[in-house]
PDB file of C-alpha atoms in Angstrom:
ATOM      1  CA  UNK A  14       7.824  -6.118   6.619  1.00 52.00           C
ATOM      2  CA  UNK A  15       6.898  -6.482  10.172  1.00 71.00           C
ATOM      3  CA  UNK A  16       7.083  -3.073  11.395  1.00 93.00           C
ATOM      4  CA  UNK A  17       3.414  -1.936  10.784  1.00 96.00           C
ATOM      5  CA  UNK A  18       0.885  -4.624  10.428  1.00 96.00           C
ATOM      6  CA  UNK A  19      -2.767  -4.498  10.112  1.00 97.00           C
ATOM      7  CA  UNK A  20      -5.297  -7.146  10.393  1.00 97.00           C
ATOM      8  CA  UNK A  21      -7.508  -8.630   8.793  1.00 97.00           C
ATOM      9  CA  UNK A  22      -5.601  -9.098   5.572  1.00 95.00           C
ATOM     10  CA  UNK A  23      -9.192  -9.634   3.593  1.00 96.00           C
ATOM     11  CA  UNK A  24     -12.514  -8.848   5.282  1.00 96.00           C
ATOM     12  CA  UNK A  25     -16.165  -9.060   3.008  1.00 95.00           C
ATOM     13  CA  UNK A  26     -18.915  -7.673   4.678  1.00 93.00           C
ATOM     14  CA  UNK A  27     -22.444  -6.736   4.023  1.00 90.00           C
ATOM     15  CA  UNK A  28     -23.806  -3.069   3.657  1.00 88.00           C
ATOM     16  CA  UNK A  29     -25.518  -3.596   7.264  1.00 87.00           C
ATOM     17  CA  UNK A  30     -22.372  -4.745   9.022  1.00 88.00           C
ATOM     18  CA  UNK A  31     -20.219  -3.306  11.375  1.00 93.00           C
ATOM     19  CA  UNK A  32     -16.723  -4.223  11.270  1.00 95.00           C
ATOM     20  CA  UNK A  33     -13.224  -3.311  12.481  1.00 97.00           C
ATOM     21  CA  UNK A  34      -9.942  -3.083  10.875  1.00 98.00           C
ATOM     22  CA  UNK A  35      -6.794  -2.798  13.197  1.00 98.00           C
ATOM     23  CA  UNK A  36      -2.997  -1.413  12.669  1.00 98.00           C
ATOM     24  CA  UNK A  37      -0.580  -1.872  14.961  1.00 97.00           C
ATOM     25  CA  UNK A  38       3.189  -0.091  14.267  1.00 97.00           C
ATOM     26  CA  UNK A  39       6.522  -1.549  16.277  1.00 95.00           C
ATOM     27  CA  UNK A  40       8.421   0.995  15.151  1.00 95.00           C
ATOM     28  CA  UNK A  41       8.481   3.756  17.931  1.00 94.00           C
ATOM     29  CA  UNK A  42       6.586   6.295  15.675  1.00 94.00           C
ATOM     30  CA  UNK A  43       4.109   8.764  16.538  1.00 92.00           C
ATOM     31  CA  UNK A  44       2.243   9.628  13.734  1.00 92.00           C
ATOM     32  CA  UNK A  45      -0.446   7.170  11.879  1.00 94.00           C
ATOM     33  CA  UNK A  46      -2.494   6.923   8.999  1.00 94.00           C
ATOM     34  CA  UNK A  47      -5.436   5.560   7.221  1.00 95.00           C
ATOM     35  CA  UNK A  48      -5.257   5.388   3.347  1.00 95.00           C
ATOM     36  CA  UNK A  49      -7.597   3.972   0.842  1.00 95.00           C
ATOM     37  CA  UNK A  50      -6.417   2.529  -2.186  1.00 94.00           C
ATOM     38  CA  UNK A  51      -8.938   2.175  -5.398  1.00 92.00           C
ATOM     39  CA  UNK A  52      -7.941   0.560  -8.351  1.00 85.00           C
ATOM     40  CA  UNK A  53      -6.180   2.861 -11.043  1.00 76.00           C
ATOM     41  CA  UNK A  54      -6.688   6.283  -8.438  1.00 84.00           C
ATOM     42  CA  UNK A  55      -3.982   7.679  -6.487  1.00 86.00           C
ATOM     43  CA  UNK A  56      -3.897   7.065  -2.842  1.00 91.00           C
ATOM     44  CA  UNK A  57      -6.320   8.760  -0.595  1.00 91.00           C
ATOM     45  CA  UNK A  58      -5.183  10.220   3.096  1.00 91.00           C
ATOM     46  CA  UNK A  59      -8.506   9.230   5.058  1.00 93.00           C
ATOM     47  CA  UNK A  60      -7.369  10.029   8.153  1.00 92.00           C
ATOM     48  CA  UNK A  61      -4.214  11.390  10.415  1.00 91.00           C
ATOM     49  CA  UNK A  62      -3.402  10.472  14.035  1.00 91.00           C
ATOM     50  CA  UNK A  63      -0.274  12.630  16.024  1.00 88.00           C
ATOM     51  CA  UNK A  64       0.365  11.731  19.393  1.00 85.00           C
ATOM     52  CA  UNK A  65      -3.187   9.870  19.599  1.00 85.00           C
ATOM     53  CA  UNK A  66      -4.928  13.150  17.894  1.00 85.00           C
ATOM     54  CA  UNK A  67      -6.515  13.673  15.123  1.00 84.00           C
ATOM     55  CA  UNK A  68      -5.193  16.123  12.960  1.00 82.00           C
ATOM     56  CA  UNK A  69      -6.531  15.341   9.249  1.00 77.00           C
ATOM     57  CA  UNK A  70      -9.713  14.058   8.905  1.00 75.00           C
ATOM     58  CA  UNK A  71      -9.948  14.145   4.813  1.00 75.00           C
ATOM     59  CA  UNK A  72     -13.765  15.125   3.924  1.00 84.00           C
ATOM     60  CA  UNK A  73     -14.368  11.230   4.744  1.00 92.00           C
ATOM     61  CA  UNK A  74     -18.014   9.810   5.206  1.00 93.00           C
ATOM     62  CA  UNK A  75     -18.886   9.175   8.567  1.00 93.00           C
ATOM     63  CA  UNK A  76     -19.970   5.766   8.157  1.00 95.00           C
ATOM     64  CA  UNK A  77     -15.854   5.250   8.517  1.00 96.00           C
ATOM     65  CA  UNK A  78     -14.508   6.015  12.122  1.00 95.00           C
ATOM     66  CA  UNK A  79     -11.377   6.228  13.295  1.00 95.00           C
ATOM     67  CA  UNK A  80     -10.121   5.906  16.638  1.00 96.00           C
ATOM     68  CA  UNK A  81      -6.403   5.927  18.337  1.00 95.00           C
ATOM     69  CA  UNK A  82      -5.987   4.685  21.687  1.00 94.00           C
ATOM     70  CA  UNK A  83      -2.379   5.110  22.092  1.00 93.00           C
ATOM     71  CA  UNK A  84       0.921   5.801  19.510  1.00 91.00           C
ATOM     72  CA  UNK A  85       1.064   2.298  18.436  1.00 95.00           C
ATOM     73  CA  UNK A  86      -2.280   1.334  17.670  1.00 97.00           C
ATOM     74  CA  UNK A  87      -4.804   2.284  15.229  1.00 97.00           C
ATOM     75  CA  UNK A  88      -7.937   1.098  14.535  1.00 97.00           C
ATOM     76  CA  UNK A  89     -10.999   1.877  11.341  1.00 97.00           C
ATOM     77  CA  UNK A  90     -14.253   1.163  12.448  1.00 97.00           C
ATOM     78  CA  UNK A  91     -16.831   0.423   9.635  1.00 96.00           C
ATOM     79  CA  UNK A  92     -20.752   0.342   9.442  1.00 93.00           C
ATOM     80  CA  UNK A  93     -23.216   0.711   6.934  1.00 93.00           C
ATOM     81  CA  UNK A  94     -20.796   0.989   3.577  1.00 93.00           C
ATOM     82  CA  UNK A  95     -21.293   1.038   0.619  1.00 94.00           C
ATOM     83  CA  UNK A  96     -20.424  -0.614  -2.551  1.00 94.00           C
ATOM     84  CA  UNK A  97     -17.742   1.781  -3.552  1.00 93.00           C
ATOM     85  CA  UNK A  98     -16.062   1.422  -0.310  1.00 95.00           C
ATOM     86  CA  UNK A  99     -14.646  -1.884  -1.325  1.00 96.00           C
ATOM     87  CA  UNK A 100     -10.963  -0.726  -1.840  1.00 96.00           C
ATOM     88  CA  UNK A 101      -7.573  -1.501  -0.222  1.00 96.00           C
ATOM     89  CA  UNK A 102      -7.389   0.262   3.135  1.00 97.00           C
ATOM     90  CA  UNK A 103      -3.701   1.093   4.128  1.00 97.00           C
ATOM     91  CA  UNK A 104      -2.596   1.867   7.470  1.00 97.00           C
ATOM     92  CA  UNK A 105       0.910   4.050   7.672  1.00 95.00           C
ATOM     93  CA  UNK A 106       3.498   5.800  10.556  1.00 95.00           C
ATOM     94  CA  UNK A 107       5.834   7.983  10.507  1.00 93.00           C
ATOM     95  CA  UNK A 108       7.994   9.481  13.064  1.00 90.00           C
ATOM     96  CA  UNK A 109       5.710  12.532  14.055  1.00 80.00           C
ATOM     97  CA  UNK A 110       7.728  15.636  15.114  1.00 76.00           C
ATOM     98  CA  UNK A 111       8.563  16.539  11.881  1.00 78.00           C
ATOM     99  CA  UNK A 112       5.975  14.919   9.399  1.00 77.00           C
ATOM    100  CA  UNK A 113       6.892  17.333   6.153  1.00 77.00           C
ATOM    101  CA  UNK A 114       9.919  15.733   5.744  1.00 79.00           C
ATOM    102  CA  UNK A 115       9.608  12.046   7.467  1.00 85.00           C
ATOM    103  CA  UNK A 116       9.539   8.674   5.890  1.00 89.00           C
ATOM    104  CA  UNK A 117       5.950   7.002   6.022  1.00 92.00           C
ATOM    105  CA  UNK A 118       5.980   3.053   6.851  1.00 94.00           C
ATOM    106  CA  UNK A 119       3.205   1.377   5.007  1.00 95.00           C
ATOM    107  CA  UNK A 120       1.231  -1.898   6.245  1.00 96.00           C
ATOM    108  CA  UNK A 121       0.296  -4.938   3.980  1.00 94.00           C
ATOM    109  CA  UNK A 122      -3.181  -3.276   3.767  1.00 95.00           C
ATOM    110  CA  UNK A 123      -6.495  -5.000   4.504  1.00 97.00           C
ATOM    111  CA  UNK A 124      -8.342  -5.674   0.961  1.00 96.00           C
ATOM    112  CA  UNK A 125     -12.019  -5.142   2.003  1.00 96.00           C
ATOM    113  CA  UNK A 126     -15.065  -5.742  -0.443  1.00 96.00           C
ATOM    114  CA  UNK A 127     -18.636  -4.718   0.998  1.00 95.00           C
ATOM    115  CA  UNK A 128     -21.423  -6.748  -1.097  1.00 92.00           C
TER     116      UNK A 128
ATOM    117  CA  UNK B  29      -2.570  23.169  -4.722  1.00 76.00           C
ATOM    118  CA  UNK B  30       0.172  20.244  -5.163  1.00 84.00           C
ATOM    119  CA  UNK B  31      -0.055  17.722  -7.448  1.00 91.00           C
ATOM    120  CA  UNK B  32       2.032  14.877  -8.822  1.00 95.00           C
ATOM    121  CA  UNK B  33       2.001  13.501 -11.841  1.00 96.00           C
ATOM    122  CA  UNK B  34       2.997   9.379 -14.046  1.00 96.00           C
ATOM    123  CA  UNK B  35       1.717   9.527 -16.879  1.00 95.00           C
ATOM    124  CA  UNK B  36       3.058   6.044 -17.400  1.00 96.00           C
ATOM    125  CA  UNK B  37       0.310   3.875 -16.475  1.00 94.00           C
ATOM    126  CA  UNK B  38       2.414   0.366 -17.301  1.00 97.00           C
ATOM    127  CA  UNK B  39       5.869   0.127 -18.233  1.00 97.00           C
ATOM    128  CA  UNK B  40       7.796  -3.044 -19.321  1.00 98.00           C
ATOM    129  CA  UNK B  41      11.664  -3.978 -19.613  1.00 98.00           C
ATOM    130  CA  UNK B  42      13.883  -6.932 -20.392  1.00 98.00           C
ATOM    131  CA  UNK B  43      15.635  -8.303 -17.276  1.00 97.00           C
ATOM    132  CA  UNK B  44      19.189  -6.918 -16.503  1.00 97.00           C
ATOM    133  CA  UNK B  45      18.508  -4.047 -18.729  1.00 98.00           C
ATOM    134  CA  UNK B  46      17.187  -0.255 -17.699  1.00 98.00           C
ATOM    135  CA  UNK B  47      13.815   1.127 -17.126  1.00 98.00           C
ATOM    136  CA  UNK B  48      13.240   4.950 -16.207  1.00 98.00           C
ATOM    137  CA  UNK B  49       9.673   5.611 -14.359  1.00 98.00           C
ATOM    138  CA  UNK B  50       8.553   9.617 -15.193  1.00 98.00           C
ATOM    139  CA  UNK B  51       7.048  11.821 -12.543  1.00 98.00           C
ATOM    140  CA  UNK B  52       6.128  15.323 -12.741  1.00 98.00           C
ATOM    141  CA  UNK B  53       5.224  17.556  -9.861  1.00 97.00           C
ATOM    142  CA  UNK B  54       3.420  20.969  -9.368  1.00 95.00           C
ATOM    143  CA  UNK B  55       4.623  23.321  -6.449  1.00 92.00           C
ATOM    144  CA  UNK B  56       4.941  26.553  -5.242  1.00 90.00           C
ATOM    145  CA  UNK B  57       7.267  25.633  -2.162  1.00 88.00           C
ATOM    146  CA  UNK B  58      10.864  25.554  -2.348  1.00 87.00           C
ATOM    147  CA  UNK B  59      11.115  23.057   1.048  1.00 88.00           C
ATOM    148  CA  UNK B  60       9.769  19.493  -0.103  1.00 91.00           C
ATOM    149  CA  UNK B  61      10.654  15.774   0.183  1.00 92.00           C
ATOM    150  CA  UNK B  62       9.953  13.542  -2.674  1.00 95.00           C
ATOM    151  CA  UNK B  63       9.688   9.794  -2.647  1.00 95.00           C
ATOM    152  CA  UNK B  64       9.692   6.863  -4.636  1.00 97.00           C
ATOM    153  CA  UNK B  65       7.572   3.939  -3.353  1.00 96.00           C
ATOM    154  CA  UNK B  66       7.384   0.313  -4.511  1.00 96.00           C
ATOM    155  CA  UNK B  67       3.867  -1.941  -4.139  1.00 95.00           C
ATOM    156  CA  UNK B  68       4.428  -5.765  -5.037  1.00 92.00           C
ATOM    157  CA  UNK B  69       1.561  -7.680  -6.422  1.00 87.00           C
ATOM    158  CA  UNK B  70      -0.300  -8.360  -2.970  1.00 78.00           C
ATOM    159  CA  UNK B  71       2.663  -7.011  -0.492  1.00 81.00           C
ATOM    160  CA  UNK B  72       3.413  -3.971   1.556  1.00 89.00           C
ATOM    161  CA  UNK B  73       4.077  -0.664  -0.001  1.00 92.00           C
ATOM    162  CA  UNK B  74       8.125  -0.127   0.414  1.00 93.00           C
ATOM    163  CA  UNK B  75      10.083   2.995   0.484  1.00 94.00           C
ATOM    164  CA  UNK B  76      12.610   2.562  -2.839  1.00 96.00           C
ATOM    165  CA  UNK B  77      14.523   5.986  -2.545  1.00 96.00           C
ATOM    166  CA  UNK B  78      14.127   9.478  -0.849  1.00 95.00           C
ATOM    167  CA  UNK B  79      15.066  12.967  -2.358  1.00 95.00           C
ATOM    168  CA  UNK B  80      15.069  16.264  -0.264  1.00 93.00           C
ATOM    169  CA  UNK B  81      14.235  19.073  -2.748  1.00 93.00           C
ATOM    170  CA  UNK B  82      17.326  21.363  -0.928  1.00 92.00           C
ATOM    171  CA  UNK B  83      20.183  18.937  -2.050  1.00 91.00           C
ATOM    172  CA  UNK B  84      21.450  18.902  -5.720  1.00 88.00           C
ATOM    173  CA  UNK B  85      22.617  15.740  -5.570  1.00 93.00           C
ATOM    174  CA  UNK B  86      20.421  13.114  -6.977  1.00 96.00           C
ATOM    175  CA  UNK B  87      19.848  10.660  -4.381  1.00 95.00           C
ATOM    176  CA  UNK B  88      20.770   6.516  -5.504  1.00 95.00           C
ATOM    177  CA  UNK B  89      20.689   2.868  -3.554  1.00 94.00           C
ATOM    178  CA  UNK B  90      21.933   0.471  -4.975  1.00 95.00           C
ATOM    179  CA  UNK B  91      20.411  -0.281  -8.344  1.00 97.00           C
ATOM    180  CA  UNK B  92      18.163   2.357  -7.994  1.00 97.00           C
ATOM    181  CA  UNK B  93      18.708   5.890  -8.709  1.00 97.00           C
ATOM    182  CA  UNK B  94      16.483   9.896  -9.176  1.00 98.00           C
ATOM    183  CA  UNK B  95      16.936  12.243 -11.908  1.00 97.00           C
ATOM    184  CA  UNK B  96      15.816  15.305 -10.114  1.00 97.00           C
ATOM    185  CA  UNK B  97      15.653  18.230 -12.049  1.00 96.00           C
ATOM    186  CA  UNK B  98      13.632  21.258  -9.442  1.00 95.00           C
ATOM    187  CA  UNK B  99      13.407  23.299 -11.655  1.00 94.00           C
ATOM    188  CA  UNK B 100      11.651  21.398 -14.383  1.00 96.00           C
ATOM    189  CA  UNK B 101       9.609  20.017 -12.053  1.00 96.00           C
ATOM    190  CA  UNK B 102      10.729  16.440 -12.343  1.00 97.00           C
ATOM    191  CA  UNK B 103      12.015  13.455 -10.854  1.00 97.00           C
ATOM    192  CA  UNK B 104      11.871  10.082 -12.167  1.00 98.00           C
ATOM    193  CA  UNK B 105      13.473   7.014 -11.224  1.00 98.00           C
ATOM    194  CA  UNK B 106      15.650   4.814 -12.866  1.00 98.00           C
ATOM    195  CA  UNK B 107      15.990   0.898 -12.363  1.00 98.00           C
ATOM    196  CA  UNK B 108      19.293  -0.423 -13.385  1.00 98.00           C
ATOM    197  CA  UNK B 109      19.986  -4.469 -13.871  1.00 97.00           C
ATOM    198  CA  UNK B 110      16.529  -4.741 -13.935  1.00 98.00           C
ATOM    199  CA  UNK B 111      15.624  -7.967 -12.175  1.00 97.00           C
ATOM    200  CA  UNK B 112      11.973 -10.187 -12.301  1.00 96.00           C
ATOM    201  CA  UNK B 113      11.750  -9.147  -7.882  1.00 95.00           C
ATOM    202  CA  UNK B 114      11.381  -5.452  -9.532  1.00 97.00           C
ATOM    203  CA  UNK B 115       7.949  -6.138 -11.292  1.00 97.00           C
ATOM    204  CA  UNK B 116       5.527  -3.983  -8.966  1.00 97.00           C
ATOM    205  CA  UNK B 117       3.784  -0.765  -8.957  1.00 96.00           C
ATOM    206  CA  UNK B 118       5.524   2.380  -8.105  1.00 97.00           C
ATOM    207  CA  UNK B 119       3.882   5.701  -6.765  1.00 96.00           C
ATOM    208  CA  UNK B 120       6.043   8.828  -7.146  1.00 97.00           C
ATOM    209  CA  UNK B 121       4.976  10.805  -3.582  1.00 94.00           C
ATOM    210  CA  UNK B 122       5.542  14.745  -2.816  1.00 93.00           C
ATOM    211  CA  UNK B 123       5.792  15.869   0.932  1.00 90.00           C
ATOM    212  CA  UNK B 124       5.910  19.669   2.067  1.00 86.00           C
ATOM    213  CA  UNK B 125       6.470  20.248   5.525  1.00 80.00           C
ATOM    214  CA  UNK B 126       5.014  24.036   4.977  1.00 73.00           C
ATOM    215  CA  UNK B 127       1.513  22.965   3.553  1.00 60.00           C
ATOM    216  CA  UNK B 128      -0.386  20.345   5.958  1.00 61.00           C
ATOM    217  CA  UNK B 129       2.925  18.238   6.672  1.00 71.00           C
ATOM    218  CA  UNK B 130       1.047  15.284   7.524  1.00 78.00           C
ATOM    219  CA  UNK B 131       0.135  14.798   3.885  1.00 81.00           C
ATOM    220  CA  UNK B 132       1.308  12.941   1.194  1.00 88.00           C
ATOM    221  CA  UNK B 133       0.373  13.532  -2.488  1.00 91.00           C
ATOM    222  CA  UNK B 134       0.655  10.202  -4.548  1.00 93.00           C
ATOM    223  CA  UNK B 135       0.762   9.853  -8.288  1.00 95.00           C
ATOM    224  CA  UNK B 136      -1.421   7.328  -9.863  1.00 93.00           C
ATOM    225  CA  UNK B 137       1.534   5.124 -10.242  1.00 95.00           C
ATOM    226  CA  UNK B 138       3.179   2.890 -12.531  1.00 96.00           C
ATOM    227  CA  UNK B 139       2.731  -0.667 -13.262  1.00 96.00           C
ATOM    228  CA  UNK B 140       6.420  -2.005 -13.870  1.00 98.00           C
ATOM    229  CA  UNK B 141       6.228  -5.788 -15.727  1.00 98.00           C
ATOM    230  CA  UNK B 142       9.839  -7.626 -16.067  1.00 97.00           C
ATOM    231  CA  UNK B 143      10.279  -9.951 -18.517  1.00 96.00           C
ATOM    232  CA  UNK B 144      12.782 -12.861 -18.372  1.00 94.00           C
TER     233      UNK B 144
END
């Protein structure tokens, strides 16, 4: 369970905050991913990194910002949410040259709730 | 578009005995990976088993094993020797390297309770 963490584990924040969330994978990959998990909904792809890139950015508001420094770090960077942003944020990786048919690598998640 | 499909929101089953998770899928590509996942109460989302959509074969570890029928669309999972470290959600995932590789369509997923 080490191979992609993320930190924090919980975060609370106000609507008026800004806040970070970080992912870091150990596992060589190239390819990384922001998910949000709601209760009793399917998984939503927020964003896609390849090789530091975006390449899917999934009709998310732009209070939520992603940015990718390098392959092995990802980070979310929150301000002004809302309410209905409180969710489970997963970060994921996956090997990258060949996503269609790779193996995604989840992290524990950070379980955010925005009061 | 893609979709996938549990329409078994909660399922329950008696340790050491078998439990078979449903998932449907809706495609028009012939080239597709499909996965089953596994999400412990408050721990990381694991891979449980992989399928590629080219091999007949259904694909098994260990005491887990896929029913893959392509052309019916379907591919559930079945948990034999159930055990109380199996209670956890599981998400049924579709991946198509021809439409937008990079994404993965999730089902809703299914809560899985073991009883002792």
């Amino acid at each position: 369970e080490t191979g992609v963490t993320q930190t924090p584990r919980h975060l609370v924040m106000g609507m008026t905050n800004k806040k970070s969330l970080k992912c870091e994978q150990h596992l060589g990959h190239n390819a990384m991913y922001w998910y949000k998990q709601s209760a009793k909904k399917p998984l939503e792809l927020m964003f896609v990194y390849s090789l530091e890139e975006r390449v899917e950015n999934n009709s998310v508001p732009s209070r939520f910002s992603p940015e990718c420094p390098n392959s092995s770090h990802l980070f979310l960077h929150l301000h002004t949410l809302q309410p209905e942003d409180s969710a489970l944020y997963l970060c994921a990786s996956s090997q990258g040259p060949d996503p269609g048919r790779e193996t995604q690598y989840f992290g524990p998640g950070t379980r955010l709730l925005v009061l | 578009a893609q979709t996938v499909t549990q329409s078994q929101p909660e399922m329950s089953v008696q340790e050491a005995e078998t439990v078979t998770l449903s998932c449907t899928y809706d495609t028009s590509e012939s080239d597709y990976y499909l996965f089953w996942y596994k999400q412990p109460p408050s721990r990381q989302m694991i891979l449980v088993i992989r399928q590629e959509a080219y091999k007949q074969q259904n694909a098994t570890e260990n005491r887990f094993s896929v029913n893959f029928q392509k052309a019916a669309k379907s591919f559930s999972l079945k948990i034999s020797d159930s055990q109380l470290g199996d209670a956890a959600m599981y998400f049924c995932a579709y991946r198509s390297p021809n439409t937008g590789g990079f994404k993965t369509i999730f089902g809703a997923g299914t809560r899985l309770f073991v009883k002792a």
